[in-house]
Coordinates of C-alpha atoms and ligand atoms in Angstrom, one line a residue:
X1 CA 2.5 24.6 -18.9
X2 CA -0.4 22.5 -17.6
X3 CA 0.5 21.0 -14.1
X4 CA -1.1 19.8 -10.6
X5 CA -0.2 18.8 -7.4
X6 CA -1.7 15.4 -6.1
X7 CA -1.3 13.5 -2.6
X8 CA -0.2 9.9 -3.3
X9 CA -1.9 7.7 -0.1
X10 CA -0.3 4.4 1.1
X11 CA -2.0 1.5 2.2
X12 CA -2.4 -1.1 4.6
X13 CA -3.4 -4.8 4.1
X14 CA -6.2 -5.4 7.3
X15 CA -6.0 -8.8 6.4
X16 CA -3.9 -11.0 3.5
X17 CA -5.1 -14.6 3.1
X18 CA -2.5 -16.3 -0.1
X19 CA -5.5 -19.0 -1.3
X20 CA -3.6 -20.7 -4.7
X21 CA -0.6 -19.5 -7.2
X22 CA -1.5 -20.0 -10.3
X23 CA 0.7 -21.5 -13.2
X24 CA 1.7 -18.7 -14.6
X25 CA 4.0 -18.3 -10.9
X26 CA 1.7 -15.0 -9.7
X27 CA -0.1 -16.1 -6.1
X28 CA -3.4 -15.6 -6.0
X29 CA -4.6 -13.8 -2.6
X30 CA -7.4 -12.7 -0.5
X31 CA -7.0 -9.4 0.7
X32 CA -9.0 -6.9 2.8
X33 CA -7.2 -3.4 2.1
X34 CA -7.4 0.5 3.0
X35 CA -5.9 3.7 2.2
X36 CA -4.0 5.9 5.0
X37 CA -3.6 8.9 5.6
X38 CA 0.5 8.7 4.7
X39 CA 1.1 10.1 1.4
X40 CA 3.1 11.1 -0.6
X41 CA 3.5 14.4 -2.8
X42 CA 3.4 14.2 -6.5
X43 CA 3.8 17.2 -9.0
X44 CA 2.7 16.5 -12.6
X45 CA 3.8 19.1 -15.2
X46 CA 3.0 18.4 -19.3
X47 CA 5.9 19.3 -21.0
X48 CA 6.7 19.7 -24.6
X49 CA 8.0 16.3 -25.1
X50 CA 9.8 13.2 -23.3
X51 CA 9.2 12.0 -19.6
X52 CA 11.5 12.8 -16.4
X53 CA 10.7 11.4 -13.1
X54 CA 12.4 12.3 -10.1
X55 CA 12.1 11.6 -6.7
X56 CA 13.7 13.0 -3.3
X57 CA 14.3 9.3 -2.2
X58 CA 17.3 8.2 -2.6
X59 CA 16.2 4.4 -2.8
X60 CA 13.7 5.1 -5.4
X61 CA 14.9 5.1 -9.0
X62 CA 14.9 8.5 -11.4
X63 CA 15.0 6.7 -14.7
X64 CA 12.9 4.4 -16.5
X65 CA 12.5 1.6 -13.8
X66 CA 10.7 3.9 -11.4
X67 CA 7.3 3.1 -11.5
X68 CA 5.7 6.1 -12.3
X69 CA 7.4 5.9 -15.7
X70 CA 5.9 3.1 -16.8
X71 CA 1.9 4.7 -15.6
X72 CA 2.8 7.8 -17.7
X73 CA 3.8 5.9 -20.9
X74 CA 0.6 3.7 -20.7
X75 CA -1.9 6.9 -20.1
X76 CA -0.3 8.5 -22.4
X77 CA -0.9 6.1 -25.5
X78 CA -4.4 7.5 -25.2
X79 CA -3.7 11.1 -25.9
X80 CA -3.8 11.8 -29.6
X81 CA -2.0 15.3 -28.3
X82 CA 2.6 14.9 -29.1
X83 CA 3.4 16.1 -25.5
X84 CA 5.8 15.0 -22.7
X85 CA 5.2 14.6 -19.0
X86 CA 7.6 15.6 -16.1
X87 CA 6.7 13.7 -12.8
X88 CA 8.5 14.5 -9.1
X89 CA 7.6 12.4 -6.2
X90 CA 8.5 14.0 -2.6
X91 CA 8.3 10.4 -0.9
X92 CA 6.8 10.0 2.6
X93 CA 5.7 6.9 2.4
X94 CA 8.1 4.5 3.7
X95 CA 9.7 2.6 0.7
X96 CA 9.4 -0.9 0.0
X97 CA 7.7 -0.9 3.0
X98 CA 4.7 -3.0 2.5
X99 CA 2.5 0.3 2.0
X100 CA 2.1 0.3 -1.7
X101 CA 4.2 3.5 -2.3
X102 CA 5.0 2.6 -5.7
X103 CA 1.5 1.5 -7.0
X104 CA -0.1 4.5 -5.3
X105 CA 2.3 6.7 -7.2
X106 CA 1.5 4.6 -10.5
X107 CA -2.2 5.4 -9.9
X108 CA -1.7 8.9 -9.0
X109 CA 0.3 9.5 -12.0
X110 CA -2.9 8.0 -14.1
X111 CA -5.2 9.9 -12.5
X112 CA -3.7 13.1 -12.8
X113 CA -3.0 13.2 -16.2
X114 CA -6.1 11.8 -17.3
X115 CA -7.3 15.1 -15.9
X116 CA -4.6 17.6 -17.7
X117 CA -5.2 16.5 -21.0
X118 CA -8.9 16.2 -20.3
X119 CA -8.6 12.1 -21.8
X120 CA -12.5 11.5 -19.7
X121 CA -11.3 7.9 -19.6
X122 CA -13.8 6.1 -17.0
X123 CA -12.4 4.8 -13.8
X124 CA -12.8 1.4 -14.8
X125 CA -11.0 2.3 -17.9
X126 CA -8.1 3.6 -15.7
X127 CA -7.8 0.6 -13.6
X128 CA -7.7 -1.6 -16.5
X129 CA -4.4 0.4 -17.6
X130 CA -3.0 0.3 -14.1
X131 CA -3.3 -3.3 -14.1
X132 CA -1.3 -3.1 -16.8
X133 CA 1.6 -0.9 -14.4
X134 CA 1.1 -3.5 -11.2
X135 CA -1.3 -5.8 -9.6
X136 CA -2.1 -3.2 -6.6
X137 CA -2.1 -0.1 -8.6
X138 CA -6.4 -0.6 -9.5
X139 CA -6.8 -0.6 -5.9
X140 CA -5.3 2.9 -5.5
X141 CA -7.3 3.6 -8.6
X142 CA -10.9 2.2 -7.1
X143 CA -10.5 5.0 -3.7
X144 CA -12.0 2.8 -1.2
X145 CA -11.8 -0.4 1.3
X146 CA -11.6 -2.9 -0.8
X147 CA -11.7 -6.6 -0.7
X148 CA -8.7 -7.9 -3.1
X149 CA -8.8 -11.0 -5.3
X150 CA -7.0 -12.6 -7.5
X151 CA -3.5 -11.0 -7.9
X152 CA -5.2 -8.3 -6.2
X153 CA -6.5 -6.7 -8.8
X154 CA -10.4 -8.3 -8.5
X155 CA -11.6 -5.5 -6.4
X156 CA -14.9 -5.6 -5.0
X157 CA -16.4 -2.5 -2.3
X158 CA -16.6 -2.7 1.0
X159 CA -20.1 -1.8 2.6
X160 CA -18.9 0.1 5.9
X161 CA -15.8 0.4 7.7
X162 CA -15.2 2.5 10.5
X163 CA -13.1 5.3 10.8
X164 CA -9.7 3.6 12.5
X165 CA -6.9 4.7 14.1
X166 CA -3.4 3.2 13.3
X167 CA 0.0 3.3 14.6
X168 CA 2.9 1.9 12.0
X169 CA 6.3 1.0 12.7
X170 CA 8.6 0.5 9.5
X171 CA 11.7 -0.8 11.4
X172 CA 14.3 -0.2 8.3
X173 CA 15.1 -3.4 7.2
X174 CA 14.8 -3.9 3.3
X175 CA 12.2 -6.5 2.7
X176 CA 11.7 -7.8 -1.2
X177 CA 8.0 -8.4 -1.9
X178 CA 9.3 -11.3 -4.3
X179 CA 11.8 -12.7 -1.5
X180 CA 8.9 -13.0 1.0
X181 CA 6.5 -14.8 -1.8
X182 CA 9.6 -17.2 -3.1
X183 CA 10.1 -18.2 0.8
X184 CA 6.5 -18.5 1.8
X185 CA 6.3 -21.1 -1.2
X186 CA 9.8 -23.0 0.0
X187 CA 8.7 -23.1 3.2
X188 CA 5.8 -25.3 2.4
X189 CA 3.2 -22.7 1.9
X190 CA -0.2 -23.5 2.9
X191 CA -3.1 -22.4 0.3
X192 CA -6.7 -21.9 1.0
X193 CA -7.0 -19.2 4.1
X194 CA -10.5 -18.1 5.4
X195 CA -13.4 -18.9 2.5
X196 CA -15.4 -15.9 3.5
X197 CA -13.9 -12.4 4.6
X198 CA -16.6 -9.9 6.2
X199 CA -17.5 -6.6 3.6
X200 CA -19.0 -4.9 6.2
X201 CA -17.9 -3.5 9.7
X202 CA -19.5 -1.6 12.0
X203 CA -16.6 -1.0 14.9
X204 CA -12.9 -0.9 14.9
X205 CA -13.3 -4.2 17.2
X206 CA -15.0 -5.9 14.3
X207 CA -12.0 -4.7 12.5
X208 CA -9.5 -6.1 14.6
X209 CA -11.1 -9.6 15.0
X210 CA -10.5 -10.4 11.1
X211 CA -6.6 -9.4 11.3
X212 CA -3.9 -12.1 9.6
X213 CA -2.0 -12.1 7.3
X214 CA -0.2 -15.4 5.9
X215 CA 3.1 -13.9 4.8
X216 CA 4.4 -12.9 8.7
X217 CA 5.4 -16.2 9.0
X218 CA 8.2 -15.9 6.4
X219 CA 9.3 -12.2 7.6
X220 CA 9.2 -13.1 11.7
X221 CA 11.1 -16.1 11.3
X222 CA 13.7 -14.2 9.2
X223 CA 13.4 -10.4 11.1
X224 CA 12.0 -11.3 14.7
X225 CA 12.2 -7.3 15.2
X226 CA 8.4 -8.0 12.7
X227 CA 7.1 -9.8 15.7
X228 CA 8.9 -7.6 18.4
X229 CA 7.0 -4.2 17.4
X230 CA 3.6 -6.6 17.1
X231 CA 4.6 -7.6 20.9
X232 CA 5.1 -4.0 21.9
X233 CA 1.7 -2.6 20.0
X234 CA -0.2 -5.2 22.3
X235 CA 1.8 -3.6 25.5
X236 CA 1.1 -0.2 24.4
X237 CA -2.7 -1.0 24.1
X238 CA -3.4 -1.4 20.5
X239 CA -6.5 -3.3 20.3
X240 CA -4.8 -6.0 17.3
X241 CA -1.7 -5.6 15.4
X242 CA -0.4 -7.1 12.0
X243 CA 2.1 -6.7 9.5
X244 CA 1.0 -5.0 6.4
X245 CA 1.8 -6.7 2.8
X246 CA 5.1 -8.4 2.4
X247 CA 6.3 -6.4 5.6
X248 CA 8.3 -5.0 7.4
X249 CA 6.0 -2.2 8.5
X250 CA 3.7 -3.2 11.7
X251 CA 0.2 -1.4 12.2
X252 CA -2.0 -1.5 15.0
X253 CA -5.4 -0.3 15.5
X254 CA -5.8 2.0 18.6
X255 CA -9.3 2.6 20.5
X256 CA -9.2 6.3 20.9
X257 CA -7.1 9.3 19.5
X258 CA -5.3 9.7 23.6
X259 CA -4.1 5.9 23.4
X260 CA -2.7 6.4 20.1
X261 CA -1.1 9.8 21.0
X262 CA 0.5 7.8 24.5
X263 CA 1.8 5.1 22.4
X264 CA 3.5 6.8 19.8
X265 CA 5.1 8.8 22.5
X266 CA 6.4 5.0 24.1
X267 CA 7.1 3.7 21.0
X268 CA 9.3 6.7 20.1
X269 CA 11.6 6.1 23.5
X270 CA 11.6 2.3 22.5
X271 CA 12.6 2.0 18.8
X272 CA 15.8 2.3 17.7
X273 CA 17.3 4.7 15.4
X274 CA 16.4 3.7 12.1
X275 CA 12.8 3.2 13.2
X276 CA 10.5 5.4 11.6
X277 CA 7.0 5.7 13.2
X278 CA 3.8 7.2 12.2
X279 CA 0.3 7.9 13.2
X280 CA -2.6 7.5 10.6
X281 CA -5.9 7.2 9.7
X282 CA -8.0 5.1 7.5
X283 CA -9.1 7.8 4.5
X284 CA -12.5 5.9 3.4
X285 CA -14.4 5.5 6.7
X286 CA -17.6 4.7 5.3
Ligands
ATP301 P1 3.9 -3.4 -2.0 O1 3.2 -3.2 -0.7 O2 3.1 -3.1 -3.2 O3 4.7 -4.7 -2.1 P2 6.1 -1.8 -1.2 O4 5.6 -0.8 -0.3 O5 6.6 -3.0 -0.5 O6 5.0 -2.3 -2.2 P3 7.4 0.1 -2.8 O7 7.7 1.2 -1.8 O8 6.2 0.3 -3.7 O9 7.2 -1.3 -2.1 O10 8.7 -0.1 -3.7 C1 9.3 -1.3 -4.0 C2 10.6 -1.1 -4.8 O11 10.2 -0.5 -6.1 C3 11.6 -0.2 -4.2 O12 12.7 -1.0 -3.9 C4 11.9 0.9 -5.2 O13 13.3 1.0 -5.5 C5 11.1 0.5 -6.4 N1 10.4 1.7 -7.0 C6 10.2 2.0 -8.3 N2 9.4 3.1 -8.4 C7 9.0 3.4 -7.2 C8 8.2 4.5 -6.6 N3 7.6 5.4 -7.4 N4 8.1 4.6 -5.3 C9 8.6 3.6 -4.5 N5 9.4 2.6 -4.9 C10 9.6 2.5 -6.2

Protein backbone atom coordinates (compact mmCIF):
# COMPACT_ATOMS: atom_id res chain seq x y z
CA UNK A 1 0.00 0.00 0.00
CA UNK A 2 1.37 3.46 -1.13
CA UNK A 3 0.65 6.14 1.57
CA UNK A 4 1.97 9.49 3.20
CA UNK A 5 1.49 11.70 5.87
CA UNK A 6 0.94 15.54 5.05
CA UNK A 7 0.34 18.74 7.38
CA UNK A 8 -2.70 20.62 6.09
CA UNK A 9 -1.89 24.61 7.14
CA UNK A 10 -4.80 27.09 7.69
CA UNK A 11 -4.87 30.55 6.73
CA UNK A 12 -5.53 33.93 7.57
CA UNK A 13 -6.98 36.76 5.41
CA UNK A 14 -4.45 39.99 6.42
CA UNK A 15 -6.73 42.00 4.62
CA UNK A 16 -10.34 41.25 2.56
CA UNK A 17 -11.59 44.12 0.55
CA UNK A 18 -15.42 42.66 -1.32
CA UNK A 19 -14.89 45.16 -4.70
CA UNK A 20 -18.19 43.77 -7.02
CA UNK A 21 -20.39 40.30 -7.15
CA UNK A 22 -20.76 39.35 -10.24
CA UNK A 23 -24.00 38.04 -12.06
CA UNK A 24 -23.46 34.73 -11.69
CA UNK A 25 -24.21 35.68 -7.41
CA UNK A 26 -20.17 34.77 -6.49
CA UNK A 27 -18.54 38.26 -4.91
CA UNK A 28 -15.67 39.18 -6.21
CA UNK A 29 -12.88 40.23 -3.52
CA UNK A 30 -9.53 41.65 -2.90
CA UNK A 31 -7.68 39.69 -0.63
CA UNK A 32 -4.20 39.73 0.95
CA UNK A 33 -3.64 36.10 2.48
CA UNK A 34 -1.09 33.80 4.35
CA UNK A 35 -0.61 30.38 5.56
CA UNK A 36 -0.10 29.65 9.51
CA UNK A 37 1.50 27.50 11.19
CA UNK A 38 -2.08 25.64 12.46
CA UNK A 39 -2.46 22.50 10.55
CA UNK A 40 -4.01 19.91 10.33
CA UNK A 41 -2.92 16.12 9.84
CA UNK A 42 -3.76 14.24 6.78
CA UNK A 43 -2.96 10.51 5.98
CA UNK A 44 -3.31 9.41 2.33
CA UNK A 45 -3.30 5.64 1.70
CA UNK A 46 -4.10 4.20 -2.17
CA UNK A 47 -6.22 1.50 -1.85
CA UNK A 48 -7.41 -1.12 -4.20
CA UNK A 49 -10.52 0.62 -5.12
CA UNK A 50 -13.38 3.30 -3.76
CA UNK A 51 -12.67 6.41 -1.52
CA UNK A 52 -13.30 6.72 2.41
CA UNK A 53 -12.63 9.85 4.22
CA UNK A 54 -12.77 10.17 7.75
CA UNK A 55 -12.13 12.69 10.12
CA UNK A 56 -11.78 12.99 14.07
CA UNK A 57 -14.15 16.05 14.00
CA UNK A 58 -17.18 15.49 14.77
CA UNK A 59 -18.64 18.64 12.77
CA UNK A 60 -16.84 17.62 9.74
CA UNK A 61 -18.67 15.20 7.45
CA UNK A 62 -17.18 11.36 6.63
CA UNK A 63 -19.10 10.86 3.46
CA UNK A 64 -19.21 12.37 0.21
CA UNK A 65 -19.97 16.04 1.18
CA UNK A 66 -16.62 16.33 3.05
CA UNK A 67 -14.47 18.21 1.02
CA UNK A 68 -11.67 16.13 0.58
CA UNK A 69 -13.92 13.80 -1.41
CA UNK A 70 -14.66 15.83 -4.00
CA UNK A 71 -10.30 16.77 -4.45
CA UNK A 72 -9.70 13.07 -4.64
CA UNK A 73 -12.28 12.26 -7.35
CA UNK A 74 -11.05 15.23 -9.53
CA UNK A 75 -7.15 14.14 -9.19
CA UNK A 76 -7.99 11.05 -9.66
CA UNK A 77 -9.69 11.41 -13.30
CA UNK A 78 -6.06 11.86 -14.29
CA UNK A 79 -4.63 8.59 -13.28
CA UNK A 80 -5.05 6.00 -16.01
CA UNK A 81 -4.10 3.52 -12.91
CA UNK A 82 -8.08 1.56 -11.45
CA UNK A 83 -7.17 2.40 -7.73
CA UNK A 84 -9.06 3.77 -4.72
CA UNK A 85 -7.95 6.34 -2.14
CA UNK A 86 -8.50 6.31 1.72
CA UNK A 87 -8.18 9.86 3.24
CA UNK A 88 -8.23 10.68 7.35
CA UNK A 89 -8.06 14.16 8.52
CA UNK A 90 -6.94 14.59 12.32
CA UNK A 91 -8.53 18.22 12.42
CA UNK A 92 -6.77 21.05 14.33
CA UNK A 93 -7.77 23.72 12.61
CA UNK A 94 -10.66 25.25 14.05
CA UNK A 95 -13.73 24.39 11.70
CA UNK A 96 -15.73 26.71 9.88
CA UNK A 97 -13.69 29.00 11.37
CA UNK A 98 -12.63 31.45 8.75
CA UNK A 99 -9.14 29.53 8.48
CA UNK A 100 -9.72 27.71 5.22
CA UNK A 101 -9.58 24.16 6.91
CA UNK A 102 -11.62 22.65 4.29
CA UNK A 103 -9.74 24.10 1.16
CA UNK A 104 -6.41 23.45 2.68
CA UNK A 105 -7.46 19.85 3.20
CA UNK A 106 -8.84 19.82 -0.58
CA UNK A 107 -5.33 21.04 -1.63
CA UNK A 108 -3.46 18.79 0.46
CA UNK A 109 -5.38 15.84 -0.77
CA UNK A 110 -4.27 17.03 -4.48
CA UNK A 111 -1.00 17.43 -3.75
CA UNK A 112 -0.33 14.31 -2.12
CA UNK A 113 -1.63 12.08 -4.48
CA UNK A 114 -0.29 13.73 -7.35
CA UNK A 115 2.82 12.51 -5.74
CA UNK A 116 1.79 8.65 -4.99
CA UNK A 117 0.86 7.83 -8.24
CA UNK A 118 3.66 9.90 -9.63
CA UNK A 119 0.71 11.98 -12.06
CA UNK A 120 3.88 15.10 -12.54
CA UNK A 121 0.92 17.28 -13.09
CA UNK A 122 2.42 21.08 -12.90
CA UNK A 123 1.37 23.23 -10.06
CA UNK A 124 -0.59 25.38 -12.21
CA UNK A 125 -2.21 22.29 -13.51
CA UNK A 126 -3.18 21.45 -9.84
CA UNK A 127 -4.59 24.70 -9.05
CA UNK A 128 -6.72 24.69 -12.10
CA UNK A 129 -8.33 21.31 -10.62
CA UNK A 130 -8.66 22.83 -7.19
CA UNK A 131 -10.47 25.58 -8.55
CA UNK A 132 -12.58 23.15 -9.62
CA UNK A 133 -12.98 21.75 -5.56
CA UNK A 134 -13.42 25.61 -4.10
CA UNK A 135 -12.46 29.16 -4.76
CA UNK A 136 -9.63 29.18 -1.87
CA UNK A 137 -8.28 25.83 -2.44
CA UNK A 138 -5.46 27.31 -5.44
CA UNK A 139 -4.27 29.48 -2.80
CA UNK A 140 -3.29 26.49 -0.54
CA UNK A 141 -2.05 25.04 -3.73
CA UNK A 142 0.27 28.28 -4.84
CA UNK A 143 2.37 27.95 -1.04
CA UNK A 144 2.89 31.48 -0.49
CA UNK A 145 1.48 35.17 0.53
CA UNK A 146 -0.67 35.76 -1.85
CA UNK A 147 -2.69 38.67 -3.10
CA UNK A 148 -6.42 37.12 -4.00
CA UNK A 149 -8.64 38.29 -6.84
CA UNK A 150 -11.51 37.48 -8.26
CA UNK A 151 -13.36 34.78 -6.24
CA UNK A 152 -10.13 34.40 -4.84
CA UNK A 153 -8.79 32.29 -7.01
CA UNK A 154 -6.57 35.11 -9.33
CA UNK A 155 -3.50 34.65 -7.27
CA UNK A 156 -0.68 36.79 -7.77
CA UNK A 157 2.97 36.51 -5.28
CA UNK A 158 3.73 38.59 -2.81
CA UNK A 159 7.39 40.12 -2.98
CA UNK A 160 8.31 40.10 0.86
CA UNK A 161 6.51 39.68 3.90
CA UNK A 162 7.94 39.39 7.17
CA UNK A 163 8.00 36.72 9.44
CA UNK A 164 4.77 37.57 11.90
CA UNK A 165 3.63 36.60 14.93
CA UNK A 166 -0.21 35.96 15.55
CA UNK A 167 -2.44 35.28 18.28
CA UNK A 168 -6.13 33.75 17.17
CA UNK A 169 -9.14 33.48 19.14
CA UNK A 170 -12.01 31.23 17.54
CA UNK A 171 -14.73 32.03 20.11
CA UNK A 172 -17.08 28.87 19.14
CA UNK A 173 -19.84 30.31 17.55
CA UNK A 174 -20.86 28.73 14.10
CA UNK A 175 -20.50 31.31 11.48
CA UNK A 176 -21.74 30.25 7.70
CA UNK A 177 -19.41 31.73 5.15
CA UNK A 178 -22.65 32.05 2.83
CA UNK A 179 -24.80 33.70 5.84
CA UNK A 180 -22.12 36.40 6.29
CA UNK A 181 -21.94 37.16 2.22
CA UNK A 182 -26.07 36.99 1.93
CA UNK A 183 -26.09 39.70 4.92
CA UNK A 184 -23.17 41.85 3.91
CA UNK A 185 -25.32 42.22 0.53
CA UNK A 186 -28.87 42.92 2.54
CA UNK A 187 -27.30 45.20 4.57
CA UNK A 188 -26.51 47.47 1.70
CA UNK A 189 -23.12 46.26 0.87
CA UNK A 190 -20.59 48.71 -0.28
CA UNK A 191 -18.35 47.60 -3.38
CA UNK A 192 -15.14 48.98 -4.45
CA UNK A 193 -12.54 48.89 -1.23
CA UNK A 194 -8.90 50.01 -1.55
CA UNK A 195 -7.84 50.15 -5.58
CA UNK A 196 -4.20 49.26 -4.77
CA UNK A 197 -3.07 46.70 -1.88
CA UNK A 198 0.86 46.76 -1.17
CA UNK A 199 2.76 43.24 -2.54
CA UNK A 200 5.56 43.98 -0.61
CA UNK A 201 6.34 44.44 3.19
CA UNK A 202 9.27 44.96 4.87
CA UNK A 203 8.10 44.98 8.84
CA UNK A 204 5.22 43.51 10.64
CA UNK A 205 4.14 47.29 11.22
CA UNK A 206 3.79 47.61 7.49
CA UNK A 207 1.79 44.63 7.98
CA UNK A 208 -0.54 45.84 10.41
CA UNK A 209 -1.21 49.29 8.78
CA UNK A 210 -3.08 47.53 5.62
CA UNK A 211 -5.51 45.41 8.09
CA UNK A 212 -9.52 45.44 7.11
CA UNK A 213 -11.62 43.43 6.22
CA UNK A 214 -15.17 44.40 4.92
CA UNK A 215 -17.19 41.36 6.15
CA UNK A 216 -16.68 42.30 10.31
CA UNK A 217 -19.33 44.59 9.88
CA UNK A 218 -21.91 41.77 9.28
CA UNK A 219 -20.37 39.33 12.06
CA UNK A 220 -19.83 42.32 14.93
CA UNK A 221 -23.12 43.55 14.55
CA UNK A 222 -24.54 39.97 14.85
CA UNK A 223 -21.71 38.29 17.50
CA UNK A 224 -20.29 41.46 19.35
CA UNK A 225 -17.99 38.76 21.23
CA UNK A 226 -16.05 39.36 17.11
CA UNK A 227 -15.34 42.85 18.21
CA UNK A 228 -14.79 42.06 22.04
CA UNK A 229 -11.60 39.69 21.45
CA UNK A 230 -10.41 42.56 18.70
CA UNK A 231 -10.85 45.07 21.93
CA UNK A 232 -8.93 42.77 24.13
CA UNK A 233 -5.94 41.94 21.48
CA UNK A 234 -5.47 45.88 21.48
CA UNK A 235 -5.26 45.72 25.52
CA UNK A 236 -3.00 42.83 25.46
CA UNK A 237 -0.62 44.77 23.07
CA UNK A 238 -1.18 43.36 19.75
CA UNK A 239 0.16 45.81 17.39
CA UNK A 240 -3.44 45.50 14.91
CA UNK A 241 -6.12 42.94 15.01
CA UNK A 242 -8.84 41.69 12.52
CA UNK A 243 -11.14 39.03 11.86
CA UNK A 244 -10.03 36.52 9.46
CA UNK A 245 -12.51 35.44 6.36
CA UNK A 246 -16.12 35.21 7.12
CA UNK A 247 -15.14 35.00 10.91
CA UNK A 248 -15.47 34.27 13.80
CA UNK A 249 -11.77 33.72 14.48
CA UNK A 250 -9.83 37.09 15.58
CA UNK A 251 -5.97 37.35 14.83
CA UNK A 252 -3.64 39.82 15.99
CA UNK A 253 -0.17 40.47 15.12
CA UNK A 254 2.23 40.68 18.18
CA UNK A 255 5.81 42.58 18.12
CA UNK A 256 7.95 40.08 19.81
CA UNK A 257 7.67 36.25 20.69
CA UNK A 258 7.46 37.51 25.00
CA UNK A 259 4.38 39.75 24.17
CA UNK A 260 2.73 37.01 22.38
CA UNK A 261 3.63 34.42 25.03
CA UNK A 262 2.11 37.19 27.97
CA UNK A 263 -0.98 37.56 26.04
CA UNK A 264 -1.97 34.25 25.37
CA UNK A 265 -1.41 33.58 28.96
CA UNK A 266 -4.17 36.79 29.63
CA UNK A 267 -6.28 35.80 27.08
CA UNK A 268 -6.47 32.19 28.47
CA UNK A 269 -7.75 33.67 32.07
CA UNK A 270 -10.17 35.92 30.03
CA UNK A 271 -12.06 33.71 27.48
CA UNK A 272 -14.63 31.67 28.27
CA UNK A 273 -14.94 28.08 27.97
CA UNK A 274 -15.58 27.32 24.55
CA UNK A 275 -12.85 29.68 23.45
CA UNK A 276 -10.13 27.98 21.79
CA UNK A 277 -6.90 30.02 21.43
CA UNK A 278 -3.76 29.63 19.55
CA UNK A 279 -0.31 30.98 18.89
CA UNK A 280 1.00 30.91 15.22
CA UNK A 281 3.28 31.93 12.80
CA UNK A 282 3.13 33.07 9.25
CA UNK A 283 4.82 29.85 7.24
CA UNK A 284 6.10 31.94 4.00
CA UNK A 285 8.17 34.84 5.60
CA UNK A 286 9.87 35.89 2.63
P1 LIG B 1 -13.34 29.55 4.68
O1 LIG B 1 -12.36 30.39 5.44
O2 LIG B 1 -12.80 29.02 3.38
O3 LIG B 1 -14.70 30.16 4.57
P2 LIG B 1 -13.94 28.03 6.97
O4 LIG B 1 -12.68 27.92 7.75
O5 LIG B 1 -14.89 29.10 7.39
O6 LIG B 1 -13.55 28.22 5.47
P3 LIG B 1 -14.20 25.18 6.94
O7 LIG B 1 -13.60 24.81 8.26
O8 LIG B 1 -13.37 24.97 5.74
O9 LIG B 1 -14.71 26.68 6.99
O10 LIG B 1 -15.59 24.35 6.81
C1 LIG B 1 -16.83 24.87 6.50
C2 LIG B 1 -17.88 23.76 6.50
O11 LIG B 1 -17.53 22.77 5.53
C3 LIG B 1 -18.01 23.06 7.82
O12 LIG B 1 -19.26 23.35 8.35
C4 LIG B 1 -17.86 21.58 7.54
O13 LIG B 1 -18.94 20.81 7.99
C5 LIG B 1 -17.75 21.45 6.03
N1 LIG B 1 -16.60 20.60 5.61
C6 LIG B 1 -16.57 19.71 4.62
N2 LIG B 1 -15.38 19.14 4.49
C7 LIG B 1 -14.59 19.69 5.43
C8 LIG B 1 -13.22 19.50 5.79
N3 LIG B 1 -12.43 18.62 5.17
N4 LIG B 1 -12.73 20.26 6.79
C9 LIG B 1 -13.53 21.17 7.42
N5 LIG B 1 -14.82 21.37 7.13
C10 LIG B 1 -15.35 20.64 6.13
Amino acid sequence: MQSLSLPSPGKVNLRLDVVGKRADGYHELRSLMERVSIADEIDINIIEKGITVTCDHEGVPNDESNIAFKAIKEILAYSSRNVGVEVHIKKNIPVAAGMGGGSSNAATVIKGINHLLKLKLTKDKLMKIGLKVGADVPFFLFEGPALAEGIGEQLKKVKSMPKLLFLLVNPGIPVRTDWVYGRYQLEGAKYGGQSEVPNLYRTKKDVAKILHNDLEKVTIKEFPVIGEIKEEMLRLGALASMMTGSGPTVFGIFADKVKLGKAFERMEKKASRDWKIFMAENLDAA
